Coordinates of C-alpha atoms in Angstrom, one line a residue:
Chain A
X1 CA 133.1 200.0 119.0
X2 CA 136.4 200.2 118.3
X3 CA 137.8 204.0 119.8
X4 CA 139.0 205.9 117.2
X5 CA 142.3 208.2 117.9
X6 CA 142.8 211.5 117.1
X7 CA 146.5 212.8 115.7
X8 CA 147.9 215.9 114.6
X9 CA 149.7 213.7 111.5
X10 CA 148.8 214.4 107.8
X11 CA 149.9 211.7 105.0
X12 CA 149.6 212.6 101.4
X13 CA 149.9 209.7 100.0
X14 CA 150.8 210.7 96.2
X15 CA 154.0 212.2 97.4
X16 CA 155.3 208.6 99.3
X17 CA 157.4 207.2 98.0
X18 CA 157.6 204.2 100.2
X19 CA 161.1 205.2 101.4
X20 CA 160.9 203.8 104.7
X21 CA 163.2 206.2 107.3
X22 CA 159.8 207.4 108.7
X23 CA 159.5 203.6 109.3
X24 CA 162.1 203.1 110.9
X25 CA 162.1 206.1 113.1
X26 CA 158.9 206.0 114.4
X27 CA 159.3 204.5 118.5
X28 CA 156.0 203.4 118.6
X29 CA 156.4 201.6 114.9
X30 CA 153.2 202.4 114.1
X31 CA 154.7 202.8 110.5
X32 CA 154.1 200.8 108.5
X33 CA 155.0 200.5 104.2
X34 CA 152.1 198.7 101.9
X35 CA 152.3 198.5 98.2
X36 CA 154.7 201.3 98.4
X37 CA 152.7 203.7 100.5
X38 CA 152.6 204.7 104.2
X39 CA 150.6 203.7 106.8
X40 CA 150.0 205.0 110.2
X41 CA 148.6 202.4 113.2
X42 CA 146.1 204.4 115.0
X43 CA 146.4 202.4 117.7
X44 CA 150.0 202.8 118.5
X45 CA 150.5 206.1 117.2
X46 CA 151.6 209.1 120.1
X47 CA 152.6 212.1 118.0
X48 CA 155.5 212.7 119.1
X49 CA 156.2 213.7 115.1
X50 CA 159.4 212.3 114.0
X51 CA 158.1 210.8 111.0
X52 CA 157.1 214.9 110.0
X53 CA 160.9 215.6 110.9
X54 CA 162.5 212.9 108.8
X55 CA 160.0 212.7 105.3
X56 CA 161.9 213.9 102.7
X57 CA 158.5 213.9 100.4
X58 CA 156.2 216.0 102.7
X59 CA 154.7 213.4 102.3
X60 CA 153.7 213.0 106.2
X61 CA 152.4 217.2 107.5
X62 CA 152.0 218.6 110.5
X63 CA 147.9 219.5 111.4
X64 CA 147.3 222.3 113.8
X65 CA 144.2 225.1 113.3
X66 CA 144.6 228.4 111.6
X67 CA 145.0 231.6 112.3
X68 CA 142.2 232.6 110.8
X69 CA 139.2 229.7 113.6
X70 CA 139.7 233.4 116.2
X71 CA 137.1 234.7 113.9
X72 CA 134.2 232.3 114.8
X73 CA 134.0 234.0 118.9
X74 CA 133.2 237.9 119.8
X75 CA 135.6 237.9 122.4
X76 CA 139.4 236.3 121.9
X77 CA 141.6 235.5 124.3
X78 CA 145.2 233.4 123.0
X79 CA 147.9 231.3 125.1
X80 CA 150.8 231.8 124.7
X81 CA 152.6 228.2 125.5
X82 CA 157.0 229.1 126.6
X83 CA 158.5 227.6 123.9
X84 CA 157.1 230.5 121.9
X85 CA 159.5 233.5 123.1
X86 CA 162.5 231.1 122.2
X87 CA 161.4 232.1 119.0
X88 CA 162.5 235.3 117.6
X89 CA 165.7 237.2 117.4
X90 CA 167.2 239.3 120.1
X91 CA 166.8 242.3 118.4
X92 CA 162.9 242.0 118.9
X93 CA 161.6 242.4 122.7
X94 CA 159.7 239.6 124.1
X95 CA 156.7 242.3 124.9
X96 CA 156.6 243.2 121.5
X97 CA 156.4 239.5 119.7
X98 CA 152.9 239.7 122.6
X99 CA 151.8 243.0 121.6
X100 CA 151.8 242.0 118.4
X101 CA 149.0 239.5 119.2
X102 CA 146.9 242.2 120.9
X103 CA 147.4 243.8 117.4
X104 CA 146.8 241.3 115.1
X105 CA 143.3 241.1 117.0
X106 CA 143.1 238.5 119.8
X107 CA 141.3 240.6 122.8
X108 CA 144.2 238.8 125.8
X109 CA 147.0 237.3 125.9
X110 CA 148.1 235.1 128.4
X111 CA 151.4 233.4 129.4
X112 CA 151.6 230.3 129.7
X113 CA 154.1 231.0 131.9
X114 CA 151.9 232.7 134.4
X115 CA 151.6 229.7 135.9
X116 CA 154.6 228.1 136.3
X117 CA 154.8 229.7 140.1
X118 CA 151.6 227.6 141.0
X119 CA 152.8 224.4 138.8
X120 CA 156.2 224.4 140.6
X121 CA 153.9 224.5 144.1
X122 CA 151.8 222.5 143.5
X123 CA 153.7 220.0 141.5
X124 CA 156.0 220.4 145.4
X125 CA 153.1 219.2 147.6
X126 CA 151.9 216.6 144.9
X127 CA 155.3 214.8 145.2
X128 CA 154.8 215.2 149.4
X129 CA 151.2 213.8 149.3
X130 CA 152.1 210.5 147.3
X131 CA 155.4 209.2 148.3
X132 CA 153.5 206.1 147.9
X133 CA 153.4 206.6 143.7
X134 CA 156.9 207.2 143.8
X135 CA 158.3 208.8 141.1
X136 CA 155.7 211.3 140.6
X137 CA 155.8 211.4 136.2
X138 CA 154.9 214.8 134.2
X139 CA 152.8 215.4 133.0
X140 CA 153.2 218.7 130.4
X141 CA 154.1 216.2 127.3
X142 CA 151.5 214.7 125.8
X143 CA 153.5 212.4 123.1
X144 CA 155.0 211.0 127.1
X145 CA 151.0 210.8 128.3
X146 CA 149.9 208.6 126.2
X147 CA 153.2 206.3 125.2
X148 CA 153.0 205.7 129.4
X149 CA 149.2 204.4 127.5
X150 CA 150.4 202.4 124.3
X151 CA 153.6 200.4 125.9
X152 CA 154.1 201.0 130.1
X153 CA 150.5 201.3 131.0
X154 CA 151.7 200.3 135.1
X155 CA 153.0 203.6 135.5
X156 CA 149.9 204.4 134.9
X157 CA 149.5 206.0 138.8
X158 CA 152.3 207.9 139.1
X159 CA 151.4 210.3 136.1
X160 CA 151.4 213.6 138.7
X161 CA 147.5 214.1 138.3
X162 CA 146.9 217.6 138.1
X163 CA 145.1 219.9 134.9
X164 CA 148.0 221.2 132.7
X165 CA 148.3 225.3 133.5
X166 CA 146.8 225.2 130.1
X167 CA 143.5 224.5 131.0
X168 CA 143.7 225.9 134.7
X169 CA 144.9 229.3 132.8
X170 CA 141.2 229.2 130.1
X171 CA 139.0 227.9 132.2
X172 CA 140.4 230.8 134.6
X173 CA 140.6 233.0 131.9
X174 CA 137.2 232.2 129.9
X175 CA 135.2 232.6 133.6
X176 CA 136.6 236.0 133.5
X177 CA 136.6 237.4 130.8
X178 CA 132.4 236.1 130.6
X179 CA 131.6 237.9 133.3
X180 CA 133.7 240.9 132.4
X181 CA 132.0 241.0 128.8
X182 CA 128.7 239.7 130.1
X183 CA 129.2 237.5 127.4
X184 CA 128.1 233.5 127.1
X185 CA 130.8 231.6 128.5
X186 CA 130.7 229.7 124.7
X187 CA 131.5 233.2 122.7
X188 CA 134.7 233.5 123.7
X189 CA 137.6 231.6 121.8
X190 CA 140.3 230.0 123.3
X191 CA 143.5 229.3 121.7
X192 CA 146.6 228.3 122.9
X193 CA 149.8 228.7 121.1
X194 CA 151.5 224.9 120.8
X195 CA 154.9 224.1 119.7
X196 CA 154.5 220.3 118.7
X197 CA 151.9 218.1 117.1
X198 CA 151.2 216.2 120.5
X199 CA 149.5 219.4 122.0
X200 CA 147.4 219.2 118.6
X201 CA 146.1 216.0 119.3
X202 CA 145.3 216.6 123.0
X203 CA 143.5 220.3 122.7
X204 CA 141.8 218.0 119.5
X205 CA 141.2 214.9 122.2
X206 CA 142.1 215.1 125.4
X207 CA 142.8 212.2 127.8
X208 CA 141.4 212.2 131.0
X209 CA 140.5 215.9 131.6
X210 CA 144.7 217.1 130.1
X211 CA 144.4 220.1 127.7
X212 CA 141.0 219.8 128.1
X213 CA 138.4 223.8 127.2
X214 CA 140.1 225.1 124.3
X215 CA 138.9 226.4 121.4
X216 CA 141.6 225.4 118.7
X217 CA 145.6 224.2 119.1
X218 CA 147.3 226.4 116.6
X219 CA 151.0 225.7 115.6
X220 CA 153.5 228.5 117.6
X221 CA 155.1 229.2 113.3
X222 CA 152.1 230.0 112.3
X223 CA 151.6 233.1 115.2
X224 CA 155.4 233.4 114.2
X225 CA 155.3 234.4 110.7
X226 CA 152.0 236.5 111.0
X227 CA 153.8 238.7 114.1
X228 CA 157.1 238.6 112.1
X229 CA 155.0 240.4 108.9
X230 CA 152.7 242.6 112.0
X231 CA 155.8 244.0 113.1
X232 CA 156.6 247.4 110.9
X233 CA 152.6 248.2 112.2
X234 CA 152.8 248.2 116.0
X235 CA 155.7 250.6 117.1
X236 CA 154.5 253.2 118.2
X237 CA 151.0 251.4 119.4
X238 CA 150.1 251.9 123.4
X239 CA 149.1 248.0 124.8
X240 CA 149.1 247.7 128.7
X241 CA 150.4 245.0 130.2
X242 CA 152.8 243.4 131.9
X243 CA 155.0 240.3 130.9
X244 CA 156.4 236.5 132.2
X245 CA 159.6 235.9 131.2
X246 CA 160.5 233.7 135.4
X247 CA 157.8 231.3 134.4
X248 CA 159.1 230.3 130.7
X249 CA 161.2 227.8 132.2
X250 CA 158.4 225.5 131.0
X251 CA 160.1 225.3 127.5
X252 CA 163.6 224.0 128.6
X253 CA 163.4 219.8 130.7
X254 CA 165.9 220.5 133.1
X255 CA 165.2 223.5 133.9
X256 CA 161.7 222.7 135.2
X257 CA 163.4 219.9 137.4
X258 CA 165.7 222.1 138.3
X259 CA 162.8 224.4 140.3
X260 CA 160.7 221.2 141.5
X261 CA 163.5 219.5 143.1
X262 CA 166.0 220.4 146.5
X263 CA 166.9 218.7 149.9
X264 CA 163.5 216.6 149.6
X265 CA 163.4 216.7 146.5
X266 CA 165.1 214.2 144.3
X267 CA 164.3 214.7 139.9
X268 CA 165.0 213.6 136.5
X269 CA 164.8 215.9 133.5
X270 CA 165.1 213.7 130.6
X271 CA 164.0 214.4 126.9
X272 CA 164.4 212.9 123.5
X273 CA 161.5 210.0 123.3
X274 CA 164.5 207.3 123.0
X275 CA 165.6 208.2 126.4
X276 CA 162.2 208.3 127.5
X277 CA 161.0 205.0 127.4
X278 CA 164.6 203.5 128.7
X279 CA 163.9 205.8 131.7
X280 CA 159.9 204.6 131.6
X281 CA 161.6 200.5 131.2
X282 CA 163.7 201.3 134.3
X283 CA 161.1 203.1 136.3
X284 CA 158.6 200.1 136.0
X285 CA 161.5 197.8 136.9
X286 CA 162.0 199.8 140.3
X287 CA 165.3 201.1 139.7
X288 CA 164.8 204.5 140.0
X289 CA 163.2 204.4 143.4
X290 CA 165.0 206.6 145.2
X291 CA 164.1 209.6 142.9
X292 CA 160.9 211.4 144.0
X293 CA 160.4 213.3 140.3
X294 CA 161.3 212.6 136.6
X295 CA 160.4 214.7 134.1
X296 CA 159.3 214.1 130.8
X297 CA 159.5 215.7 127.4
X298 CA 159.2 213.7 123.8
X299 CA 161.3 216.7 121.8
X300 CA 165.4 217.5 121.8
X301 CA 165.6 219.4 125.2
X302 CA 162.3 219.7 126.1
X303 CA 159.3 221.7 124.3
X304 CA 161.8 224.5 122.9
X305 CA 162.7 221.3 120.1
X306 CA 158.5 220.5 119.0
X307 CA 157.7 220.3 115.6
X308 CA 155.9 223.5 115.0
X309 CA 157.9 225.5 116.2
X310 CA 161.0 228.2 113.9
X311 CA 163.9 227.8 115.5
X312 CA 166.8 225.5 116.1
X313 CA 165.7 224.3 119.7
X314 CA 169.3 224.7 121.0
X315 CA 169.3 228.5 120.6
X316 CA 165.3 229.3 121.4
X317 CA 167.3 227.4 124.8
X318 CA 170.2 230.0 125.0
X319 CA 166.9 232.8 124.7
X320 CA 164.5 231.8 126.6
X321 CA 167.2 231.4 129.6
X322 CA 168.7 234.8 128.7
X323 CA 165.4 236.1 129.1
X324 CA 164.6 234.0 132.8
X325 CA 168.4 235.4 134.2
X326 CA 166.9 239.2 133.1
X327 CA 163.0 238.6 135.1
X328 CA 161.6 240.0 137.4
X329 CA 159.2 238.2 140.0
X330 CA 155.9 238.7 139.8
X331 CA 153.6 237.5 142.3
X332 CA 150.0 236.7 139.8
X333 CA 146.7 236.6 140.2
X334 CA 146.4 233.0 140.0
X335 CA 148.9 232.6 142.4
X336 CA 146.1 232.4 145.2
X337 CA 144.2 229.6 143.4
X338 CA 146.7 227.1 145.2
X339 CA 144.1 226.5 147.4
X340 CA 141.8 225.3 145.2
X341 CA 144.2 222.7 144.3
X342 CA 144.5 221.3 147.5
X343 CA 140.2 222.3 147.4
X344 CA 140.3 218.9 144.6
X345 CA 139.2 221.5 141.6
X346 CA 141.9 220.5 140.2
X347 CA 141.9 216.7 139.3
X348 CA 141.8 215.1 137.0
X349 CA 140.6 211.3 135.9
X350 CA 143.1 208.2 136.6
X351 CA 143.5 207.4 132.5
X352 CA 143.1 204.4 130.8
X353 CA 145.8 202.0 129.5
X354 CA 146.0 201.4 125.7
X355 CA 148.0 199.0 125.9
X356 CA 149.3 197.7 121.9
X357 CA 152.1 195.2 123.8
X358 CA 149.4 192.8 124.6
X359 CA 148.9 190.7 121.4
X360 CA 145.9 189.1 122.0
X361 CA 143.4 189.7 124.8
X362 CA 142.6 186.1 125.6
X363 CA 146.7 184.9 127.6
X364 CA 145.7 181.2 125.4
X365 CA 146.0 182.6 121.9
X366 CA 148.4 185.6 123.1
X367 CA 150.9 182.6 123.9
X368 CA 150.2 180.5 121.0
X369 CA 150.4 183.7 119.0
X370 CA 154.0 184.0 120.7
X371 CA 155.0 180.1 120.1
X372 CA 154.1 181.7 116.6
X373 CA 155.9 185.1 116.4
X374 CA 158.8 183.0 117.5
X375 CA 159.4 180.4 115.1
X376 CA 158.4 182.6 112.4
X377 CA 161.3 185.1 113.7
X378 CA 163.7 181.6 113.7
X379 CA 163.3 181.7 109.5
X380 CA 163.5 185.4 109.0
X381 CA 167.0 186.5 108.4
X382 CA 167.1 189.2 111.6
X383 CA 168.9 192.2 109.2
X384 CA 166.4 194.1 109.2
X385 CA 166.4 195.6 105.9
X386 CA 163.0 197.1 105.6
X387 CA 161.9 196.0 102.3
X388 CA 158.9 194.2 103.6
X389 CA 157.1 197.7 104.9
X390 CA 158.1 196.4 108.6
X391 CA 160.4 198.4 110.3
X392 CA 162.6 194.9 111.7
X393 CA 162.0 191.6 111.5
X394 CA 160.6 190.8 115.5
X395 CA 157.7 193.9 113.6
X396 CA 157.4 191.7 111.0
X397 CA 156.8 188.1 112.8
X398 CA 154.2 189.7 115.1
X399 CA 152.6 191.5 111.7
X400 CA 152.5 188.4 110.2
X401 CA 151.0 186.7 113.9
X402 CA 148.2 189.2 113.6
X403 CA 147.4 188.6 110.1
X404 CA 148.4 191.8 108.7
X405 CA 151.1 190.2 106.2
X406 CA 152.7 187.1 105.1
X407 CA 155.8 185.4 104.9
X408 CA 156.4 186.1 101.5
X409 CA 156.8 189.6 102.1
X410 CA 160.0 189.3 103.2
X411 CA 162.4 189.7 100.0
X412 CA 165.4 188.2 100.9
X413 CA 163.1 184.5 101.7
X414 CA 161.3 185.0 99.3
X415 CA 164.4 185.0 97.1
X416 CA 166.4 182.1 98.8
X417 CA 163.3 179.7 98.3
X418 CA 163.0 180.6 94.8
X419 CA 166.9 180.3 93.9
X420 CA 166.1 177.2 95.9
X421 CA 162.9 175.7 93.6
X422 CA 165.9 176.7 90.5
X423 CA 168.5 174.6 91.7
Chain B
X1 CA 171.8 171.4 151.9
X2 CA 169.6 174.1 153.3
X3 CA 165.6 174.0 152.2
X4 CA 164.5 177.5 152.3
X5 CA 160.5 178.1 150.7
X6 CA 157.7 180.7 151.4
X7 CA 153.9 180.6 149.9
X8 CA 151.9 183.2 150.5
X9 CA 149.3 183.0 152.8
X10 CA 147.1 183.7 149.0
X11 CA 148.7 181.5 147.0
X12 CA 148.7 178.8 148.5
X13 CA 145.8 177.0 146.9
X14 CA 146.6 177.7 143.7
X15 CA 150.3 176.3 144.7
X16 CA 148.9 173.7 146.1
X17 CA 147.1 172.7 143.3
X18 CA 150.0 173.6 140.6
X19 CA 151.9 170.9 142.8
X20 CA 149.2 168.8 142.5
X21 CA 148.2 169.0 139.0
X22 CA 151.8 169.9 137.3
X23 CA 151.2 170.8 134.3
X24 CA 153.0 171.5 131.6
X25 CA 154.8 174.7 130.5
X26 CA 153.2 176.6 127.9
X27 CA 156.9 177.3 127.1
X28 CA 160.1 177.4 128.5
X29 CA 162.9 180.3 127.9
X30 CA 166.8 179.8 128.7
X31 CA 169.4 182.9 129.8
X32 CA 172.8 182.1 130.4
X33 CA 174.5 184.9 133.8
X34 CA 177.8 186.1 133.3
X35 CA 179.7 186.2 136.4
X36 CA 180.0 189.8 137.8
X37 CA 179.3 190.8 133.9
X38 CA 176.5 193.6 135.9
X39 CA 176.9 195.5 131.9
X40 CA 174.4 193.1 130.9
X41 CA 173.3 192.0 133.9
X42 CA 168.7 192.8 134.3
X43 CA 168.6 192.3 130.4
X44 CA 166.6 188.4 131.0
X45 CA 164.3 190.0 133.6
X46 CA 164.0 192.7 130.9
X47 CA 162.9 190.3 129.0
X48 CA 160.5 188.4 131.0
X49 CA 158.9 191.6 131.9
X50 CA 158.7 192.2 128.6
X51 CA 157.6 188.8 126.6
X52 CA 154.9 188.7 129.9
X53 CA 153.7 192.3 128.6
X54 CA 153.0 190.5 125.2
X55 CA 150.6 187.7 127.1
X56 CA 148.6 190.3 128.0
X57 CA 149.6 189.6 132.1
X58 CA 148.2 192.4 134.4
X59 CA 150.2 195.3 134.7
X60 CA 150.5 194.9 138.6
X61 CA 151.7 191.5 138.7
X62 CA 154.4 192.4 135.7
X63 CA 155.8 194.6 138.9
X64 CA 156.0 192.0 140.8
X65 CA 157.6 189.8 138.3
X66 CA 160.4 191.8 137.6
X67 CA 161.3 193.1 140.8
X68 CA 161.4 189.7 142.1
X69 CA 163.3 188.7 138.9
X70 CA 165.4 191.8 138.6
X71 CA 166.9 190.9 141.9
X72 CA 167.3 187.5 141.8
X73 CA 169.2 188.0 138.7
X74 CA 171.9 190.4 140.3
X75 CA 171.9 187.8 142.7
X76 CA 173.8 185.3 139.9
X77 CA 175.2 188.1 138.3
X78 CA 177.0 189.9 141.9
X79 CA 177.3 186.7 144.2
X80 CA 178.1 183.7 142.5
X81 CA 180.3 182.3 138.9
X82 CA 177.0 183.4 137.0
X83 CA 175.1 180.3 135.7
X84 CA 171.8 179.9 134.2
X85 CA 167.8 181.4 133.5
X86 CA 165.2 179.5 133.6
X87 CA 161.9 180.8 132.8
X88 CA 158.8 178.5 132.6
X89 CA 155.3 180.3 131.9
X90 CA 152.2 178.7 132.0
X91 CA 148.4 179.7 131.7
X92 CA 147.6 180.7 134.9
X93 CA 151.5 182.0 136.6
X94 CA 155.0 181.7 135.6
X95 CA 158.1 179.8 137.5
X96 CA 161.5 181.1 137.2
X97 CA 164.8 179.3 138.3
X98 CA 168.6 181.0 139.1
X99 CA 170.4 178.2 139.2
X100 CA 174.5 179.5 139.2
X101 CA 177.4 177.6 139.8
X102 CA 178.0 178.7 143.0
X103 CA 179.8 179.1 145.2
X104 CA 176.6 178.8 147.5
X105 CA 175.2 181.0 150.0
X106 CA 177.0 179.1 153.6
X107 CA 174.6 180.5 156.2
X108 CA 171.5 180.9 154.3
X109 CA 169.0 182.6 157.9
X110 CA 170.9 184.6 157.8
X111 CA 171.3 185.7 154.2
X112 CA 167.4 186.3 154.6
X113 CA 167.6 188.7 157.2
X114 CA 167.1 192.3 155.5
X115 CA 170.5 194.8 155.9
X116 CA 172.6 191.7 156.3
X117 CA 175.0 191.5 152.5
X118 CA 178.4 189.6 151.8
X119 CA 178.7 192.0 149.0
X120 CA 182.3 192.4 148.3
X121 CA 183.9 196.3 147.7
X122 CA 183.6 195.8 143.4
X123 CA 179.5 194.8 143.5
X124 CA 178.8 197.7 145.8
X125 CA 180.7 200.4 143.9
X126 CA 178.1 199.2 141.3
X127 CA 175.1 200.1 144.1
X128 CA 174.5 196.4 144.6
X129 CA 174.9 194.6 148.0
X130 CA 172.9 196.8 150.1
X131 CA 171.5 193.1 151.8
X132 CA 168.0 194.1 150.5
X133 CA 167.7 191.7 147.0
X134 CA 166.7 188.3 149.5
X135 CA 164.0 190.3 151.2
X136 CA 162.4 192.0 148.3
X137 CA 162.4 188.8 146.4
X138 CA 160.8 187.0 149.1
X139 CA 157.9 190.2 149.5
X140 CA 156.6 190.0 145.5
X141 CA 156.8 185.6 145.0
X142 CA 154.1 184.1 145.3
X143 CA 156.3 181.5 146.4
X144 CA 159.9 181.0 147.8
X145 CA 162.0 178.9 147.1
X146 CA 166.2 178.3 148.3
X147 CA 168.1 175.4 148.2
X148 CA 171.2 176.3 148.3
X149 CA 174.8 174.4 150.9
X150 CA 179.0 175.6 150.9
X151 CA 180.5 175.2 147.5
X152 CA 177.3 173.4 146.0
X153 CA 174.9 176.2 143.3
X154 CA 172.4 177.5 144.3
X155 CA 168.6 177.3 142.7
X156 CA 166.5 180.1 143.8
X157 CA 162.8 179.3 142.5
X158 CA 160.1 182.0 142.1
X159 CA 156.5 181.6 141.0
X160 CA 153.9 184.3 140.3
X161 CA 150.0 183.9 139.8
X162 CA 148.8 186.2 137.0

């Protein structure tokens, strides 16, 4: 049976006008317009969210779990990813935005930034012990992970094969609170406030073992809304907690690389999916073998660029940098867990390739298709007009070879042939 | 005319079979390489890699082809007056020929030593010319064959079996 893939994207057919914005933007050519409506190729989509951002008609929308999902659980834990801190204007203190979440009914609020320190330590150790796999590729961005699976399967062994901080946090706190509260682990709901749909997809369909063990993914913008509406009520309330601003660097693409890098570890930070594709091509060609660690994020500037945020990524970035500069370092109760990492408790299984590049599983057939593809390409006008519903002539040629389209879909060619006939 | 040929141990039998059968290539593609055109150098090997990926060639093999053909293409750019690349695709292997327009390799034996380089300043400024090109090709190709002489073209051929 063919595997189906979960995507955090909803297509609203009635709203689609067949305008091609999304088709041209998609970095994996997963979208087509057929009969005036958008279609998504389940296998190709990596949940980068670019199509949502460019759709002028609201026909492609992000899906995530509603805030009310917390009500189904006795003990509610919220994990807040780092970009959350960049969403609020500076007159609202960071600690206030955390306090509000307690007021909204979460029993415990965990900042993802708590794990930054121990993750940096793990990354350095991992890089030093996997010199044969140079360069190591960061695993934080689920869109990048999927991109590697579908377009660069030869680089799968280079991925940092360790649990994501949110899985480590959810495992740790689920266990801790089920013991303290005397509850079954299933009665504890662990939710994560996420900046992008790739994270939603990863929570709903974990790849290997990344981002497992979570009960829901709530959009940062939904949390933001609830918190903004709640602020007036919480001024005088007291909750006891400390915040971990110094770990917020996770939200920013360059900052993580700077933290992991040192004299022995040479790093590059890459953000924006086109740049990521270019760099992965170079890694594949072994041009970047002198680097030890490459931080890859699908969104501009890193996770602050995610589509489920509220604030512009550059403004959010500046705010987070201000918070980091003013922060103090706290040792965290997670820090001793480095030994669990050394014991292999955070190891994840290698990921399976999901190549979309292959024309056929049988090489002979693939060669036949390739020849046919080249012949069709010769006939097509090569102007990439998109009127056929495919992003470019090459993609249409491939669709024709795979039996998903026919040569008459090319309007230019059709017109030319008609003119010829009438002559 | 100096000739050098290296056949990796694992490929001996396959290569014998290949030379005996002399099959016709399933597909053949040609590329041009410009003299000192570093901007575009690497594009042909990138396209070859992409094509093999589309044919479903195993990632490990792909890596070998990518490295060997990239190094060879850079060699043509950096050390010759430009030339052609002919890529023949077979059902069980890929055969790539790099034919340049001279000026030929003076001392082929030396050129195969790791670290030996005749690269000029421009080439070194571009980050190439460390003298690892040919040894790297040898390491990654199942069959490597070079023929060259001073003031003549150099023909480098590589075969990688899937």
